[in-house]
mmCIF file of C-alpha atoms and ligand atoms in Angstrom:
data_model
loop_
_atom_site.group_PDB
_atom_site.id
_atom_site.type_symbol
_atom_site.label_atom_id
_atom_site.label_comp_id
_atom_site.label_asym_id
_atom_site.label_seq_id
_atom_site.Cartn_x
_atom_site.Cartn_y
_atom_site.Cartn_z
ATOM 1 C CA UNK A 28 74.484 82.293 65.302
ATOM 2 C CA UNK A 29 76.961 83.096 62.315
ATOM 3 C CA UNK A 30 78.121 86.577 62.611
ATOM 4 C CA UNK A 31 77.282 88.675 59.312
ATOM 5 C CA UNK A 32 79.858 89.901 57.691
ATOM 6 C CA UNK A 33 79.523 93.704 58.414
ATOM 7 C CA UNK A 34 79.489 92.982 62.117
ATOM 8 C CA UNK A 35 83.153 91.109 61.659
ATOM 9 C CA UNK A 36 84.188 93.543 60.104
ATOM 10 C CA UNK A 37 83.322 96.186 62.861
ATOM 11 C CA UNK A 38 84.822 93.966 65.492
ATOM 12 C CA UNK A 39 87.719 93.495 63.438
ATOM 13 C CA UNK A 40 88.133 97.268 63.918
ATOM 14 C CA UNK A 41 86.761 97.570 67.380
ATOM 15 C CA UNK A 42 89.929 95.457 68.093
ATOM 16 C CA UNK A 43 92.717 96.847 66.113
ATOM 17 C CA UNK A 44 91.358 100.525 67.686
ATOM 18 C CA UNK A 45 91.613 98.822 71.087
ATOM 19 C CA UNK A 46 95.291 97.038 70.462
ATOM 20 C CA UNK A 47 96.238 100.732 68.841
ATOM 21 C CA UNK A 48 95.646 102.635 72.001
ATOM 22 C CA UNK A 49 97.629 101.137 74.187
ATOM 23 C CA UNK A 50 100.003 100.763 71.165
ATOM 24 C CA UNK A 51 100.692 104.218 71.120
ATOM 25 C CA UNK A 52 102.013 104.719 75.018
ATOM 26 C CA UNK A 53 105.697 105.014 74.741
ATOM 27 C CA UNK A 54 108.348 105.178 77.394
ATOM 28 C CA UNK A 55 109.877 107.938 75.349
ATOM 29 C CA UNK A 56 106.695 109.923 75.206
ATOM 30 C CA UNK A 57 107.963 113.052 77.121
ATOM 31 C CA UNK A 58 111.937 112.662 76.166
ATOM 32 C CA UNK A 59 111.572 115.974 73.783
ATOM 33 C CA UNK A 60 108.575 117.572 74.963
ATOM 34 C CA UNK A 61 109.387 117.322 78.518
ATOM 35 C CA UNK A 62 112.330 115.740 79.510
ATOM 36 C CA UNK A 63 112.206 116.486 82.948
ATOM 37 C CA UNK A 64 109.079 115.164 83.573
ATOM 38 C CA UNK A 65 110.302 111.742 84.917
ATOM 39 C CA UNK A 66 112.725 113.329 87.553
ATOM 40 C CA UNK A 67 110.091 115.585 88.827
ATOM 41 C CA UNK A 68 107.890 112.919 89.669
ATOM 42 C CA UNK A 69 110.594 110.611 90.921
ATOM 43 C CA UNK A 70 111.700 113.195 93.244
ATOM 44 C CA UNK A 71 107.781 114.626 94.578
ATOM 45 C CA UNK A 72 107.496 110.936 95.188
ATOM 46 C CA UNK A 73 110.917 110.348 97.436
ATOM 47 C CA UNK A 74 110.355 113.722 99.237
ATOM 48 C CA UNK A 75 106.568 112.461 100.092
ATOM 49 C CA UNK A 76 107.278 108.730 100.991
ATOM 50 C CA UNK A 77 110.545 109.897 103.074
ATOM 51 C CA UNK A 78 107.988 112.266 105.179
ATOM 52 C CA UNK A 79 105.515 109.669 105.490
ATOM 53 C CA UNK A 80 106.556 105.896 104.559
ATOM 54 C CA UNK A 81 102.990 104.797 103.851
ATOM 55 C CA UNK A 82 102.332 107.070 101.354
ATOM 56 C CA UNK A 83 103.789 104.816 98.799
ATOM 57 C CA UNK A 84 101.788 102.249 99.597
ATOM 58 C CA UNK A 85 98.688 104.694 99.181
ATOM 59 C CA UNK A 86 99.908 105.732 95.795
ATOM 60 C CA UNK A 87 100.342 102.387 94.672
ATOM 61 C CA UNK A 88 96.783 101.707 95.223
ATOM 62 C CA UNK A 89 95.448 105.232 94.068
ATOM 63 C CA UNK A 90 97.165 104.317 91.013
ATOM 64 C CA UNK A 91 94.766 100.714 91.030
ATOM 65 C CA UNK A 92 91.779 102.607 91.732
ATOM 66 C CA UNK A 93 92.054 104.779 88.997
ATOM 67 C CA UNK A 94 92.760 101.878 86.289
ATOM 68 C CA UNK A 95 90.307 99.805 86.975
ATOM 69 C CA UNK A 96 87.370 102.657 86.741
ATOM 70 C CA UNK A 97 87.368 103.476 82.899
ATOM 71 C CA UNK A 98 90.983 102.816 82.669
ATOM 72 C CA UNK A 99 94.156 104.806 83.715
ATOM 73 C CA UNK A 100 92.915 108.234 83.274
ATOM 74 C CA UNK A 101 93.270 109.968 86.888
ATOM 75 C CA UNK A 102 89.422 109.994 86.834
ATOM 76 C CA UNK A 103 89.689 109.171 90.438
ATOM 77 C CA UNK A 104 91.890 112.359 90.526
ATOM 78 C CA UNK A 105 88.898 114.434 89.535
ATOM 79 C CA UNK A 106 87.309 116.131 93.113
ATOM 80 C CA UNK A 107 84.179 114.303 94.276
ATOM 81 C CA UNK A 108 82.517 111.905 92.003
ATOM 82 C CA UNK A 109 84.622 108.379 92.156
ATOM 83 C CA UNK A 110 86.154 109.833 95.604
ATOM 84 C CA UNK A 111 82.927 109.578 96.807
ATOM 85 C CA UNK A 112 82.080 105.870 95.866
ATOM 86 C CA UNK A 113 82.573 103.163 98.547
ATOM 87 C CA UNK A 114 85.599 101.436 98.002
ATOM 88 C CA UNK A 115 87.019 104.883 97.886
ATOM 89 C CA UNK A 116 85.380 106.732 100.329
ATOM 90 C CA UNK A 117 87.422 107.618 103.917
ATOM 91 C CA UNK A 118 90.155 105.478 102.499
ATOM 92 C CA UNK A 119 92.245 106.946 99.231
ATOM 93 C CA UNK A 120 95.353 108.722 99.992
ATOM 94 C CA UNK A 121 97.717 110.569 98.159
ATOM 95 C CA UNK A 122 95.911 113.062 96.423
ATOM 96 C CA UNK A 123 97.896 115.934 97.651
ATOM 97 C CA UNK A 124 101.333 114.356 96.505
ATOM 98 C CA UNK A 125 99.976 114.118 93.073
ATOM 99 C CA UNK A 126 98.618 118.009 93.105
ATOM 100 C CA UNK A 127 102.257 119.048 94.069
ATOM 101 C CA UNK A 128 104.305 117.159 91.199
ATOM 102 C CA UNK A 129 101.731 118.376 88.573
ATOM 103 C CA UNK A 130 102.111 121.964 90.129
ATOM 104 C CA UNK A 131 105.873 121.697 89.681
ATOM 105 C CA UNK A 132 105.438 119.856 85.961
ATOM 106 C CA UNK A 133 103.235 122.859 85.015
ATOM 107 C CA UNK A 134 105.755 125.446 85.766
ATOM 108 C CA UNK A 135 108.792 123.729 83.449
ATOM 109 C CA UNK A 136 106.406 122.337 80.730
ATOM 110 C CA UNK A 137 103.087 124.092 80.441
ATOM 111 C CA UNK A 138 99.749 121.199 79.962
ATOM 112 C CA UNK A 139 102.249 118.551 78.635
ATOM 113 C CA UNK A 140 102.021 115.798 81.316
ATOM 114 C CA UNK A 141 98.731 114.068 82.058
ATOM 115 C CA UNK A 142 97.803 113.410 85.152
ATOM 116 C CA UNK A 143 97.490 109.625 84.412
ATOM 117 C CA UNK A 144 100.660 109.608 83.898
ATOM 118 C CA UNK A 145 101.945 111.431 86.433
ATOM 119 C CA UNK A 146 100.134 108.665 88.702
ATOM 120 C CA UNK A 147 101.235 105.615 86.651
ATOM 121 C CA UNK A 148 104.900 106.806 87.144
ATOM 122 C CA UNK A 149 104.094 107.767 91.019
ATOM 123 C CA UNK A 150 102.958 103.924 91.404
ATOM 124 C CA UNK A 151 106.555 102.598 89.727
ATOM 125 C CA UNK A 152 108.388 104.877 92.125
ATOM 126 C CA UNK A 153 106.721 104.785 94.905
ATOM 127 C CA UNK A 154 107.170 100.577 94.885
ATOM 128 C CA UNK A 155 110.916 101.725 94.109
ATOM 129 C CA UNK A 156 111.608 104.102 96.897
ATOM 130 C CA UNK A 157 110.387 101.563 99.453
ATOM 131 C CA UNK A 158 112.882 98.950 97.991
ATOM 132 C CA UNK A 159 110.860 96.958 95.754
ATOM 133 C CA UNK A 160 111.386 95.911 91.771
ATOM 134 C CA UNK A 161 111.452 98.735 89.126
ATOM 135 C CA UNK A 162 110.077 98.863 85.754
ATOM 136 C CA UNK A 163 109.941 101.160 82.317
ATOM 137 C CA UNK A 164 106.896 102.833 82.364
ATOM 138 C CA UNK A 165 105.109 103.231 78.559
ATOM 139 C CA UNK A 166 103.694 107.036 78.516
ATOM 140 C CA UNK A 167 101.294 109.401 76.949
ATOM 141 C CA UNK A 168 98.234 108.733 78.557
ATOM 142 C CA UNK A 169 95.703 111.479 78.762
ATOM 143 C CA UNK A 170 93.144 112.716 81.248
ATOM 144 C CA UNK A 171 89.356 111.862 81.013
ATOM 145 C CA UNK A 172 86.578 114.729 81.559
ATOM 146 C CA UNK A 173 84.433 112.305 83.293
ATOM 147 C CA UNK A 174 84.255 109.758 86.586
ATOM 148 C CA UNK A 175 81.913 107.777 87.188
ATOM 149 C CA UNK A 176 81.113 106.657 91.130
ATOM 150 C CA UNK A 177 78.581 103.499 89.993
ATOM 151 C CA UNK A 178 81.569 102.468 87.959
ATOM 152 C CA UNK A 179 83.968 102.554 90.771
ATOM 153 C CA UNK A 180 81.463 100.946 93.206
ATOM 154 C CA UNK A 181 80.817 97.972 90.131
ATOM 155 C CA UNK A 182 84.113 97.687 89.240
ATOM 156 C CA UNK A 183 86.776 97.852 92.202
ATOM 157 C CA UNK A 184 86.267 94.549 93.540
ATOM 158 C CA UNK A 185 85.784 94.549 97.637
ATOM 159 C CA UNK A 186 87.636 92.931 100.186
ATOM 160 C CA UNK A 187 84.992 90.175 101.036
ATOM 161 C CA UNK A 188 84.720 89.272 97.393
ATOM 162 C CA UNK A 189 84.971 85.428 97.003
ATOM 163 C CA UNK A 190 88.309 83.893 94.907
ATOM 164 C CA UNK A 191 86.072 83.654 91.815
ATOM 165 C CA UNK A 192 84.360 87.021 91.969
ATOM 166 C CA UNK A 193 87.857 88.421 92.277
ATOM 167 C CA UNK A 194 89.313 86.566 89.357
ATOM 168 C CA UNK A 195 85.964 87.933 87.333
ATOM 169 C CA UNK A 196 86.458 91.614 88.331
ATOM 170 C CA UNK A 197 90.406 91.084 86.948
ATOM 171 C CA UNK A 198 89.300 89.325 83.877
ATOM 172 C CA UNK A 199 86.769 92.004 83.047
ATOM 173 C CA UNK A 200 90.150 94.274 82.701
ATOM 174 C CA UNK A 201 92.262 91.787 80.749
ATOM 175 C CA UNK A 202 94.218 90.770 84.097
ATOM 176 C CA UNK A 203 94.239 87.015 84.601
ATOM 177 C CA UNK A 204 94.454 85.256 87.466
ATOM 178 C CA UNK A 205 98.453 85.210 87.756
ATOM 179 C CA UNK A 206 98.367 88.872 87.443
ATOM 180 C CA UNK A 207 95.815 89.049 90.180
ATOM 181 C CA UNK A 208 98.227 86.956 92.795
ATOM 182 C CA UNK A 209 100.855 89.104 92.306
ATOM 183 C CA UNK A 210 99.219 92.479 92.229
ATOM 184 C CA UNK A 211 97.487 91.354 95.807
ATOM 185 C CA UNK A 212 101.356 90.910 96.465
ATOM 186 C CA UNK A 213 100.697 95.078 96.860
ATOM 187 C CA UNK A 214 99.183 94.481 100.198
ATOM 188 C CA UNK A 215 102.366 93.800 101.832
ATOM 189 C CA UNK A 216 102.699 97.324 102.538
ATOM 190 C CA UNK A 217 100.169 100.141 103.887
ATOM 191 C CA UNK A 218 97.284 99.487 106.005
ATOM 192 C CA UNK A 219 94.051 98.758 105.960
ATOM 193 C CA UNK A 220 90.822 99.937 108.581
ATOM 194 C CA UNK A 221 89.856 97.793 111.485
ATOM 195 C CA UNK A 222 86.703 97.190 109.781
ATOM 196 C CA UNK A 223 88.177 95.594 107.104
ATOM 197 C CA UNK A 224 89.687 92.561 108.978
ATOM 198 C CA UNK A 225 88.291 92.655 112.057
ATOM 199 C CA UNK A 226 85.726 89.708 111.660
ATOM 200 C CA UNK A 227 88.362 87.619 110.270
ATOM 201 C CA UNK A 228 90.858 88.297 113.132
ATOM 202 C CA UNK A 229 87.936 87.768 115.838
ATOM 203 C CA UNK A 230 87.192 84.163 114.772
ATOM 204 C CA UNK A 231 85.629 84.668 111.583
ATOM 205 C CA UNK A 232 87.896 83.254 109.542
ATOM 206 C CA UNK A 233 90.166 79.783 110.258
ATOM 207 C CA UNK A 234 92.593 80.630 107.608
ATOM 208 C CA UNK A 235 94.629 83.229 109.247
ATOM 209 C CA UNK A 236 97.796 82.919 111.625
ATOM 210 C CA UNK A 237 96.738 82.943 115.385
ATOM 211 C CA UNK A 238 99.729 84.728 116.546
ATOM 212 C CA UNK A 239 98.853 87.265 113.675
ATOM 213 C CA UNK A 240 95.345 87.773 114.501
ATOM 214 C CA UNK A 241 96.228 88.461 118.230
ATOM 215 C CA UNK A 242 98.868 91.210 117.294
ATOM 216 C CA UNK A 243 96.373 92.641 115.400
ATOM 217 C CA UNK A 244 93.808 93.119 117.859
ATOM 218 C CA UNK A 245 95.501 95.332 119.786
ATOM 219 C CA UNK A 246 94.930 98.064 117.188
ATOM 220 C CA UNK A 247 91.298 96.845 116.472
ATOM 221 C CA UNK A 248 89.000 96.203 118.906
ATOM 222 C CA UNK A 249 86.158 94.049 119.033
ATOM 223 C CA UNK A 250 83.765 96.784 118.161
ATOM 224 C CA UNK A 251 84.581 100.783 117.330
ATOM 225 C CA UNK A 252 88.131 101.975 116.980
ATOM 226 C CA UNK A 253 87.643 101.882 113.108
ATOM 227 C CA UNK A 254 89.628 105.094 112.993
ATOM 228 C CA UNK A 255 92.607 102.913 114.135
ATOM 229 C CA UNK A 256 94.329 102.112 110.863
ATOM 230 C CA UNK A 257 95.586 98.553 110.373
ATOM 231 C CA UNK A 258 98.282 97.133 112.432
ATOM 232 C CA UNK A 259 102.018 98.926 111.775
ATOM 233 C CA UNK A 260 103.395 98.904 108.573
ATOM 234 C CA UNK A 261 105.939 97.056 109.058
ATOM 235 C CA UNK A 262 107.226 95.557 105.188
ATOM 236 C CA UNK A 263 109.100 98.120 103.620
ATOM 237 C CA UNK A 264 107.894 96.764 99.833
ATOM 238 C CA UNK A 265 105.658 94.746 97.926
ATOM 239 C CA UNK A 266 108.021 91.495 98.261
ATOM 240 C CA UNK A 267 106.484 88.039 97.470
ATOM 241 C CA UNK A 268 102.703 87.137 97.197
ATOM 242 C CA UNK A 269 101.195 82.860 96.751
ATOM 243 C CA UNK A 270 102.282 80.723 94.377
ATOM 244 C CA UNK A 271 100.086 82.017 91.581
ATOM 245 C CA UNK A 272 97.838 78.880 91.107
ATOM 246 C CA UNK A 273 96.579 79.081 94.876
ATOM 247 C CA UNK A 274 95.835 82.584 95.662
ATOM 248 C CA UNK A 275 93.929 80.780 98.533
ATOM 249 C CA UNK A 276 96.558 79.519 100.416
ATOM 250 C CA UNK A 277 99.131 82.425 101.865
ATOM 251 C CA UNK A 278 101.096 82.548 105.070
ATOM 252 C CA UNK A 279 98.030 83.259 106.384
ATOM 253 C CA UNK A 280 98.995 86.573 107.412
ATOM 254 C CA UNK A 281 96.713 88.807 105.416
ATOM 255 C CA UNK A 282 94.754 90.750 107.463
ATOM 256 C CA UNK A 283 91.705 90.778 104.878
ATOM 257 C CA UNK A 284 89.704 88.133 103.684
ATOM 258 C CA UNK A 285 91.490 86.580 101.157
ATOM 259 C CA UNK A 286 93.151 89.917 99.532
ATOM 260 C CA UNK A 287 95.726 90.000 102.373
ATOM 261 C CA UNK A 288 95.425 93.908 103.040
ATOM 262 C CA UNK A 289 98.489 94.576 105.038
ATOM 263 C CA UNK A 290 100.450 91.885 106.467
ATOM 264 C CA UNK A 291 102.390 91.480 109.465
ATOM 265 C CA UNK A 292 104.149 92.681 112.642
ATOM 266 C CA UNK A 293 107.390 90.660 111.856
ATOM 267 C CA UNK A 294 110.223 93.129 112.743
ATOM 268 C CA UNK A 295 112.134 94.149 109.451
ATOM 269 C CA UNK A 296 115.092 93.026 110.290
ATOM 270 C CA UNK A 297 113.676 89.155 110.143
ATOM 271 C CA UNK A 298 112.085 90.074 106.985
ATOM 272 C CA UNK A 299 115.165 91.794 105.435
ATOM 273 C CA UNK A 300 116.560 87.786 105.558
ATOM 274 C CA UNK A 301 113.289 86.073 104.330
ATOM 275 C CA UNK A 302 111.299 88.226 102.791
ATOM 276 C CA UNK A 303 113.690 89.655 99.927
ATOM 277 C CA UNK A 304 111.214 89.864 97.130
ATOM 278 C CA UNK A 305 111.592 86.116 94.521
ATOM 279 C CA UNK A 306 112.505 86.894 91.595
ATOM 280 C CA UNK A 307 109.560 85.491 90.633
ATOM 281 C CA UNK A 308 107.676 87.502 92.410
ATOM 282 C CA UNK A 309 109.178 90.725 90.880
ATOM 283 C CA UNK A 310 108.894 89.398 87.320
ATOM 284 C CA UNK A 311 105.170 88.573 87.916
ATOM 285 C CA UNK A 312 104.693 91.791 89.799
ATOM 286 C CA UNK A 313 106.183 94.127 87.066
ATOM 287 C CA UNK A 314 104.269 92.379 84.137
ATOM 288 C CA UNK A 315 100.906 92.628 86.134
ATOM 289 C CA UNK A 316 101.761 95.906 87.025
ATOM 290 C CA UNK A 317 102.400 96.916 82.939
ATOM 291 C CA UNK A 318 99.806 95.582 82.198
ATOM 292 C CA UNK A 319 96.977 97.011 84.679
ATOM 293 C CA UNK A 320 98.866 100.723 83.676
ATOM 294 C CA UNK A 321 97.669 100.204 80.110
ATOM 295 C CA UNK A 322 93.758 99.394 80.985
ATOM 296 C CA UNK A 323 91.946 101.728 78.441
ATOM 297 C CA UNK A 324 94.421 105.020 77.842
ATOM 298 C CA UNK A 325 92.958 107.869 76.360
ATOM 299 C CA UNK A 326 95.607 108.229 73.805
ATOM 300 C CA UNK A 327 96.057 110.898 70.750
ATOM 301 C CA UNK A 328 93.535 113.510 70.665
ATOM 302 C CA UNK A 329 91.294 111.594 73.300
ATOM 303 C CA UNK A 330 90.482 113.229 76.739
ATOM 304 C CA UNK A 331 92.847 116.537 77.611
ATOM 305 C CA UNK A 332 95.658 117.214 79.263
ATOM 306 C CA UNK A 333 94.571 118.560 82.704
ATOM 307 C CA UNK A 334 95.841 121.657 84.011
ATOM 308 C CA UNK A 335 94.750 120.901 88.044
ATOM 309 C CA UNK A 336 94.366 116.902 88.340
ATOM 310 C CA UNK A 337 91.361 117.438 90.358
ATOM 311 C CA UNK A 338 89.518 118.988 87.626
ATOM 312 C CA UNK A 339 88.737 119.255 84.424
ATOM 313 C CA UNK A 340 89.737 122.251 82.387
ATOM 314 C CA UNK A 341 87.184 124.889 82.017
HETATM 315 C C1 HEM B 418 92.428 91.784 94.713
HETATM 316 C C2 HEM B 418 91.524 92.725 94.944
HETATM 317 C C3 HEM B 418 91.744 93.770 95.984
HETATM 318 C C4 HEM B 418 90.952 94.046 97.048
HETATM 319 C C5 HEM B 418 89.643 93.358 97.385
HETATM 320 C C6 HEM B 418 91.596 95.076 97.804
HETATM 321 C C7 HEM B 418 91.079 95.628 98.957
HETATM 322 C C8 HEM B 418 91.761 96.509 99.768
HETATM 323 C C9 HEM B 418 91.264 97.044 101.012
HETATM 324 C C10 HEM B 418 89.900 96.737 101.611
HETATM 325 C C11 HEM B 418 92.225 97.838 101.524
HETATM 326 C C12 HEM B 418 92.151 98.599 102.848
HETATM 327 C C13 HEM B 418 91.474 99.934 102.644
HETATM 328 C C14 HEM B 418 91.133 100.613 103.946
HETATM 329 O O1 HEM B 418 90.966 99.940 104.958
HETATM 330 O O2 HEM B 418 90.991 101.865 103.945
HETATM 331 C C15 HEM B 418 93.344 97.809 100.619
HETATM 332 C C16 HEM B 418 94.523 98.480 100.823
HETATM 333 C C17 HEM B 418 95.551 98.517 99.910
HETATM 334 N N1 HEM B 418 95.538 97.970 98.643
HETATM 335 FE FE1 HEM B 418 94.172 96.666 97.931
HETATM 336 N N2 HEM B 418 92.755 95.423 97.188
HETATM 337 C C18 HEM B 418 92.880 94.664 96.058
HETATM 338 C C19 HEM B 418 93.884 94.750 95.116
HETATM 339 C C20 HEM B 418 94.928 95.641 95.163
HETATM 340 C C21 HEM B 418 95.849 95.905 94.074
HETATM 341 C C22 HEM B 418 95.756 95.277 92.684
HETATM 342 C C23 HEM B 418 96.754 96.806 94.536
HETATM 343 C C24 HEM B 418 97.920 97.450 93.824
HETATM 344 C C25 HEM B 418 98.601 96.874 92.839
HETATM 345 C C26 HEM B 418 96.393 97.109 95.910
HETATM 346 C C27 HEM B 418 97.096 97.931 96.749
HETATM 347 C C28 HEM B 418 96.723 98.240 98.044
HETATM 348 C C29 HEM B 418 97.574 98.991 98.951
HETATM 349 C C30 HEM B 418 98.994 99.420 98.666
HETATM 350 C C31 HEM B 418 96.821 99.180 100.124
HETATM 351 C C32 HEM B 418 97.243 99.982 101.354
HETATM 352 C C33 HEM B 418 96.954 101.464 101.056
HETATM 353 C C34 HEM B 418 97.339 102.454 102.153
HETATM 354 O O3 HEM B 418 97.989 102.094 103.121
HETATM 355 O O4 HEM B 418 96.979 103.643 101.995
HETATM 356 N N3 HEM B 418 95.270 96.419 96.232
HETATM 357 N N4 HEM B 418 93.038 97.014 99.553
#
C-alpha cells in the first residue's frame, strides 16, 4: 500500500529524532562539566577487577543487559524490576562497583554523570584492565525512571536460542550479525552456571571439544551443584571470537550452546602465545561494542540524572 504523505512525513521525523539522539553523545560530554569523571571510573573499575578478576567480565555483560532492555539507560541498575527477570535473575554482578564510582562522582560533581554512562565507560575499562582492545567512549547518556522485567525477559536473548533467533534478537537492536560474532567474543572471560552448559557437556551437544567437556565436568556435575560457577576463568580478555560468517563453527570450546559462555581451561601462558586478540577481532569487537553503547540514549532533557543508580530520584 502507498504510504500517504503525512505518514512519510512523520517517519521522516521519527528517523531524524532517532539518528539525533545518538547524535548528540559526545566523547567530550563531561570535559568541562566534570572532567574527572573518566578517571574516577577508570580507577573504581581497576581497584574492583584487581580484587576480584571476574568482575570485569560481569561488568561487561551488566553493561549488555542494560542496552538491550530499552537501551543504555542503567534501567537494569534500578533495584528489583529487570533484576528480577530471568536472564538476570541469580546471575548479574557488579552492581556494587557501579554504586561506589557514582558515590565518589557525586561528591566532586554533584548529579552530573548518569549512571548509563558510568556503566558504558565501566564496560570499555573493564575489557581494558584485563588486557583487551580500548575504545573512545561517546557520552551524555541519561538515566531512565522506568525498567521493565517482560522487556528484559523478551528481549535478552537466552543461551539455548537457535543461530537465527539470536541474529533476530541483535537485529531488533540495529546489531547485525558481524556485530553479534564478535560481541559473543565477550564470553571468553567470566563464567557461566552449571546449568547453563551442562546438557551440552554431558552428551547433548556433538559440537563441543571432548577434552573440554571433561574438564568441565569436574565443576558441574551431572545433576545439582548449580551453585558451582563455570569452570575457572582462565582468559584474561575478550581475545578472538569465529570468523564472522560462521558463528556456528568455533573451537568448540564454548561451554554454552552456541553463545560460547566461558571458554576454556588452557593455562594462560599457552594462550598468551595463541590467543593474542586478531586485530580483526579487536576492530570488530570495538565497532560492535560502539555501537550496542548507543542503543536508544535518553539524551537532552530525556530521563534524569540519577542521584543513587539503583533508584530513581524522589
Ligand atoms: C549472543 C547472545 C548471548 C547469550 C545467549 C548470552 C548468554 C549468557 C549466559 C547464559 C551467561 C552465563 C550466565 C550465568 O550462568 O549466570 C553469559 C555470561 C556472560 N556473558 Fe553472555 N550472552 C550473550 C551475549 C553476550 C554479549 C553481547 C556480551 C557482552 C558484550 C556478553 C558477555 C557475557 C559475559 C562477560 C559473561 C560472564 C559474566 C560473569 O562472569 O559474571 N554476552 N552469557
Amino acid at each position: 500500500m502507498a504510504m500517504g504523505s503525512a505518514s512519510c512525513i512523520s517517519l521522516v521525523v521519527l528517523v531524524a529524532l532517532a539518528t539525533a539522539a545518538s547524535g548528540q553523545l559526545s566523547s567530550t560530554f563531561y570535559d568541562t562539566s566534570c572532567p574527572r569523571a573518566l578517571a574516577t571510573i577508570k580507577s573504581g573499575v581497576a581497584a574492583a577487577v584487581s580484587s576480584d578478576p571476574r568482575m570485569g567480565a560481569s561488568l561487561l555483560r551488566l553493561h549488555f543487559h542494560d542496552c538491550f532492555v530499552q537501551g543504555c539507560d542503567a534501567s537494569v541498575l534500578l533495584s528489583g524490576m529487570e533484576q528480577n527477570a530471568g536472564p538476570n535473575v541469580g546471575s548479574l554482578r557488579g552492581f556494587g562497583v557501579i554504586d561506589n564510582i557514582k558515590t565518589q562522582l557525586e561528591s566532586i560533581c554533584k548529579q552530573t554523570v548518569s549512571c548509563a554512562d558510568i556503566l558504558t565507560v565501566a564496560a570499555r575499562d573493564s575489557v581494558v584492565a584485563l588486557g583487551g582492545p580500548s575504545w573512545t567512549v561517546p557520552l551524555g547518556r541519561r538515566d531512565s525512571t522506568t525498567a521493565s522485567a517482560s522487556l528484559a525477559n523478551s528481549d535478552l536473548p537466552g543461551p539455548s536460542s537457535s543461530r537465527s533467533q539470536l541474529e533476530a534478537a541483535f537485529l531488533k537492536k540495529n546489531l547485525n550479525t558481524v556485530d553479534m560474532v564478535a560481541l559473543s567474543g565477550a564470553h571468553t572471560i567470566g563464567k557461566a552456571q552449571c546449568s547453563n552448559f551442562r546438557t551440552r557437556i554431558y552428551g547433548g551437544d556433538a559440537n563441543i571439544n571432548t577434552a573440554f567437556a571433561t574438564s568441565l565436568k569436574a565443576n558441574c556435575p551431572q545433576s545439582g551443584g548449580n551453585t558451582n560457577l563455570g569452570e575457572p576463568r582462565t582468559r584474561r580478555r575478550p581475545t578472538r571470537s569465529t570468523t564472522p560468517t560462521t558463528p556456528t563453527s568455533c573451537h568448540r570450546k564454548g561451554s554454552c550452546t552456541r553463545t560460547r559462555c566461558s571458554s576454556t581451561t588452557t593455562p594462560p601462558t599457552t594462550l598468551s602465545a595463541t590467543l593474542r586478540p586478531t586485530r580483526a577481532f579487536s576492530s570488530a569487537f570495538t565497532t560492535a561494542m560502539i555501537k550496542m553503547g548507543n542503543i536508544a540514549p535518553l539524551t537532552g532533557t530525556q530521563g534524569q540524572i540519577r542521584l543513587s543508580c539503583s533508584k530513581v530520584n524522589s
